Amino acid sequence: MTENSDANGEQNGTAVPAPRDTGGEVIRVRKGMFGANNGGDTSGYGGLVRTVTLPGAASRPYGGWFDEVADELEGALEEQDLLPSNAIEKTVVDRDELTFHIAREHLVQVARTLRDDPALRFELCTGVSGVHFPGDKGRELHAVYHLRSLTHGRVIRLEVSVPDSDPHIPSLVEVYPTNDWHEREAYDFFGLIFDGHPALTRIMMPDDWQGFPQRKDYPLGGIAVEYKGAQIPAPDQRRSYS
């Protein structure tokens, strides 16, 4: 890969991120197919070893409309007396996609700017996804927002990182009302707390459920099942090939 492409297949220049195996930030070395280390990996790939690497910050020029969006966002924030470097922790260009890593205290202002600025017009947020990186110390929990500009035909990403000891992030429901149930789902499965959400309750798991099932450190276990008189053990108690 030597050039970036936009949504219409047009070439965006030559700003290319470093390959994952030579750049970025290694936050974990993963062993086995699912990273299980307590006998729960029954895949037969117990000898598989690979690194978990987050892409590093990109440098200018990003390529094509990526620079246009970055320039407009930074300029709009400056007009609001907010230093862009205080709001945007880093800008990542990886796999022809643009991601702004945002400080959580400025998330709402940045999102509103991206929505309302005429040159940006990211009118739609298609949801927020939770991610858990136990090895990313001090920022173990990530919230990833996918923004789409219907006006300009562009897609970008916002990402916010918080420690699992303080998993609070401002809600974006006031800016993007469709985020209502997405934030509830990220709370339910990852324990991200979206401050200001109108009704932050579990949406999939029972109200009295303990823990957050999609965190990487959540037990792989399940419920033992009776089948034709035989006892089938829970997944984390079955034979391991590692």
Coordinates of C-alpha atoms in Angstrom, one line a residue:
M1 CA 0.0 0.0 0.0
T2 CA 1.6 3.3 -1.1
E3 CA -1.3 5.7 -1.3
N4 CA -4.5 6.6 0.5
S5 CA -7.9 6.4 -1.2
D6 CA -11.1 8.2 -0.4
A7 CA -14.6 6.7 -0.3
N8 CA -14.9 7.2 -4.1
G9 CA -11.6 5.4 -4.8
E10 CA -9.7 8.6 -5.6
Q11 CA -6.0 8.7 -4.5
N12 CA -5.3 10.9 -1.5
G13 CA -1.6 11.3 -1.7
T14 CA 1.3 9.5 -0.3
A15 CA 1.1 9.9 3.5
V16 CA 1.3 6.3 4.7
P17 CA 1.4 5.0 8.3
A18 CA 4.1 2.7 9.4
P19 CA 3.3 -1.0 9.1
R20 CA 1.8 -2.5 12.2
D21 CA 4.8 -4.7 12.8
T22 CA 7.4 -1.9 12.6
G23 CA 5.7 1.1 14.2
G24 CA 3.1 2.0 16.7
E25 CA 2.8 0.9 20.3
V26 CA 3.0 -2.7 21.4
I27 CA 0.7 -3.1 24.4
R28 CA 0.5 -6.9 24.7
V29 CA 2.0 -10.1 23.6
R30 CA -0.9 -12.6 22.9
K31 CA -0.5 -16.3 23.2
G32 CA -3.0 -18.8 21.8
M33 CA -6.0 -18.1 19.5
F34 CA -8.0 -16.2 22.1
G35 CA -5.4 -15.1 24.5
A36 CA -6.6 -17.4 27.2
N37 CA -4.0 -18.4 29.8
N38 CA -6.1 -20.4 32.3
G39 CA -6.8 -23.5 30.2
G40 CA -9.8 -22.0 28.4
D41 CA -8.3 -22.1 24.9
T42 CA -9.6 -25.2 23.3
S43 CA -8.8 -24.1 19.7
G44 CA -5.6 -26.1 19.3
Y45 CA -3.6 -22.9 18.6
G46 CA -2.0 -22.7 22.0
G47 CA 1.4 -22.1 20.5
L48 CA 0.3 -19.1 18.5
V49 CA 2.2 -15.9 19.6
R50 CA 1.6 -12.4 18.3
T51 CA 1.8 -8.8 19.4
V52 CA -1.1 -6.4 19.9
T53 CA 0.0 -3.1 18.5
L54 CA -1.8 0.2 18.3
P55 CA -1.0 2.4 15.3
G56 CA 1.1 5.5 16.1
A57 CA 0.4 9.1 15.4
A58 CA 0.5 10.2 11.8
S59 CA 2.4 13.2 10.5
R60 CA 1.4 15.8 8.0
P61 CA 0.5 15.7 5.2
Y62 CA -2.2 13.1 6.0
G63 CA -3.4 13.0 2.4
G64 CA -6.3 14.4 0.4
W65 CA -9.4 15.5 2.4
F66 CA -7.9 14.2 5.7
D67 CA -5.8 17.4 5.9
E68 CA -8.9 19.5 5.0
V69 CA -10.9 18.0 7.8
A70 CA -8.0 18.3 10.3
D71 CA -7.4 21.9 9.3
E72 CA -11.0 22.9 9.6
L73 CA -11.5 21.1 12.9
E74 CA -8.4 22.7 14.4
G75 CA -9.4 26.2 13.1
A76 CA -12.9 25.9 14.5
L77 CA -11.7 24.8 17.9
E78 CA -9.3 27.8 18.0
E79 CA -12.2 30.1 17.2
Q80 CA -13.8 28.7 20.3
D81 CA -10.7 29.5 22.4
L82 CA -9.8 25.9 22.7
L83 CA -6.2 24.9 21.8
P84 CA -6.4 21.9 19.4
S85 CA -3.5 20.2 21.1
N86 CA -5.5 20.2 24.4
A87 CA -8.5 18.5 22.7
I88 CA -6.8 16.3 20.1
E89 CA -4.3 13.9 21.8
K90 CA -3.2 12.4 18.5
T91 CA -4.3 12.0 14.9
V92 CA -4.0 8.5 13.4
V93 CA -4.1 7.6 9.7
D94 CA -4.2 3.8 9.4
R95 CA -5.6 1.6 6.6
D96 CA -6.9 4.6 4.8
E97 CA -8.9 5.7 7.7
L98 CA -8.7 8.9 9.8
T99 CA -9.1 8.8 13.6
F100 CA -8.9 11.7 16.1
H101 CA -8.0 10.6 19.6
I102 CA -9.9 13.1 21.8
A103 CA -9.4 14.0 25.5
R104 CA -12.6 13.1 27.2
E105 CA -13.2 16.5 28.8
H106 CA -13.4 18.0 25.3
L107 CA -15.4 15.2 23.6
V108 CA -18.8 17.0 23.5
Q109 CA -17.3 20.2 22.2
V110 CA -15.4 18.5 19.5
A111 CA -18.4 16.4 18.5
R112 CA -20.6 19.4 18.3
T113 CA -18.1 21.2 16.2
L114 CA -17.8 18.3 13.8
R115 CA -21.6 18.2 13.5
D116 CA -22.3 21.9 13.1
D117 CA -19.3 23.4 11.2
P118 CA -20.4 23.9 7.5
A119 CA -17.1 22.7 6.2
L120 CA -17.3 19.5 8.3
R121 CA -21.0 18.5 8.7
F122 CA -20.6 15.1 10.3
E123 CA -24.3 14.9 10.9
L124 CA -24.6 11.2 11.8
C125 CA -22.9 9.1 14.5
T126 CA -23.5 5.5 13.6
G127 CA -22.7 4.3 17.2
V128 CA -20.1 3.9 19.8
S129 CA -18.1 0.7 20.3
G130 CA -16.3 -0.3 23.5
V131 CA -12.8 -1.8 23.4
H132 CA -10.7 -3.2 26.2
F133 CA -7.0 -3.4 26.2
P134 CA -5.8 -4.7 29.6
G135 CA -2.2 -4.0 28.6
D136 CA -2.8 -0.4 27.7
K137 CA -2.0 0.9 31.2
G138 CA -3.8 4.0 32.3
R139 CA -6.2 3.9 29.3
E140 CA -7.5 0.3 29.3
L141 CA -11.0 1.2 28.1
H142 CA -11.6 2.9 24.7
A143 CA -14.8 4.3 23.3
V144 CA -14.8 4.5 19.4
Y145 CA -17.3 6.7 17.6
H146 CA -18.0 6.4 13.9
L147 CA -19.0 9.7 12.3
R148 CA -20.4 10.1 8.8
S149 CA -20.9 13.3 6.8
L150 CA -23.9 12.9 4.5
T151 CA -23.2 16.4 3.1
H152 CA -19.6 15.7 2.0
G153 CA -19.6 11.9 1.8
R154 CA -16.9 11.3 4.4
V155 CA -16.3 9.0 7.3
I156 CA -14.0 9.6 10.3
R157 CA -13.5 8.1 13.7
L158 CA -13.2 9.6 17.2
E159 CA -11.6 7.6 20.0
V160 CA -11.5 8.3 23.7
S161 CA -9.4 6.4 26.2
V162 CA -9.9 6.1 30.0
P163 CA -8.5 4.0 32.8
D164 CA -10.6 1.1 34.1
S165 CA -10.3 2.7 37.5
D166 CA -12.1 5.8 36.3
P167 CA -14.3 4.7 33.3
H168 CA -16.2 8.0 32.9
I169 CA -16.9 9.6 29.5
P170 CA -19.3 12.4 28.7
S171 CA -22.4 11.2 26.9
L172 CA -22.9 12.3 23.3
V173 CA -26.7 11.8 23.3
E174 CA -27.4 15.5 23.4
V175 CA -25.3 15.9 20.2
Y176 CA -26.2 12.6 18.5
P177 CA -29.5 11.3 20.0
T178 CA -29.1 8.0 18.1
N179 CA -26.2 7.2 20.5
D180 CA -28.7 6.5 23.3
W181 CA -28.9 2.7 23.1
H182 CA -25.3 2.4 21.8
E183 CA -24.0 4.0 24.9
R184 CA -26.2 1.7 27.0
E185 CA -24.7 -1.3 25.2
A186 CA -21.1 -0.1 25.7
Y187 CA -21.9 0.4 29.4
D188 CA -23.5 -3.0 29.7
F189 CA -20.7 -5.0 28.1
F190 CA -17.6 -2.9 29.0
G191 CA -18.5 -0.8 32.1
L192 CA -18.0 2.5 30.4
I193 CA -20.0 5.1 32.3
F194 CA -21.4 7.8 30.0
D195 CA -22.0 10.8 32.2
G196 CA -25.2 12.7 31.3
H197 CA -26.9 9.8 29.6
P198 CA -30.7 10.1 30.1
A199 CA -31.1 6.4 31.3
L200 CA -27.8 4.5 31.6
T201 CA -29.1 1.0 32.4
R202 CA -28.2 -2.4 31.1
I203 CA -29.7 -3.2 27.8
M204 CA -28.8 -6.9 27.2
M205 CA -27.7 -8.4 30.5
P206 CA -30.0 -8.8 33.6
D207 CA -30.0 -5.7 35.8
D208 CA -28.3 -7.6 38.6
W209 CA -25.5 -9.1 36.4
Q210 CA -22.0 -8.9 38.0
G211 CA -19.2 -7.7 35.7
F212 CA -18.9 -6.7 32.1
P213 CA -18.9 -9.7 29.7
Q214 CA -16.9 -8.2 26.8
R215 CA -13.9 -7.2 28.8
K216 CA -10.8 -9.2 28.0
D217 CA -10.3 -10.2 31.7
Y218 CA -13.9 -11.5 32.0
P219 CA -13.9 -15.3 32.7
L220 CA -14.5 -17.5 29.6
G221 CA -16.6 -19.8 31.8
G222 CA -20.2 -20.8 31.2
I223 CA -22.8 -23.1 32.6
A224 CA -22.4 -26.9 32.7
V225 CA -25.1 -28.6 30.7
E226 CA -26.8 -32.0 31.2
Y227 CA -27.2 -33.8 27.8
K228 CA -28.7 -37.3 27.6
G229 CA -27.4 -38.1 31.1
A230 CA -23.9 -36.7 30.4
Q231 CA -22.4 -33.7 32.1
I232 CA -20.9 -31.2 29.6
P233 CA -18.4 -28.9 31.4
A234 CA -18.4 -25.2 31.1
P235 CA -16.0 -23.9 28.3
D236 CA -13.2 -22.8 30.7
Q237 CA -13.2 -26.3 32.2
R238 CA -12.8 -28.3 29.0
R239 CA -9.6 -29.8 27.7
S240 CA -6.9 -27.4 26.7
Y241 CA -4.5 -28.1 23.8
S242 CA -1.9 -25.5 24.9

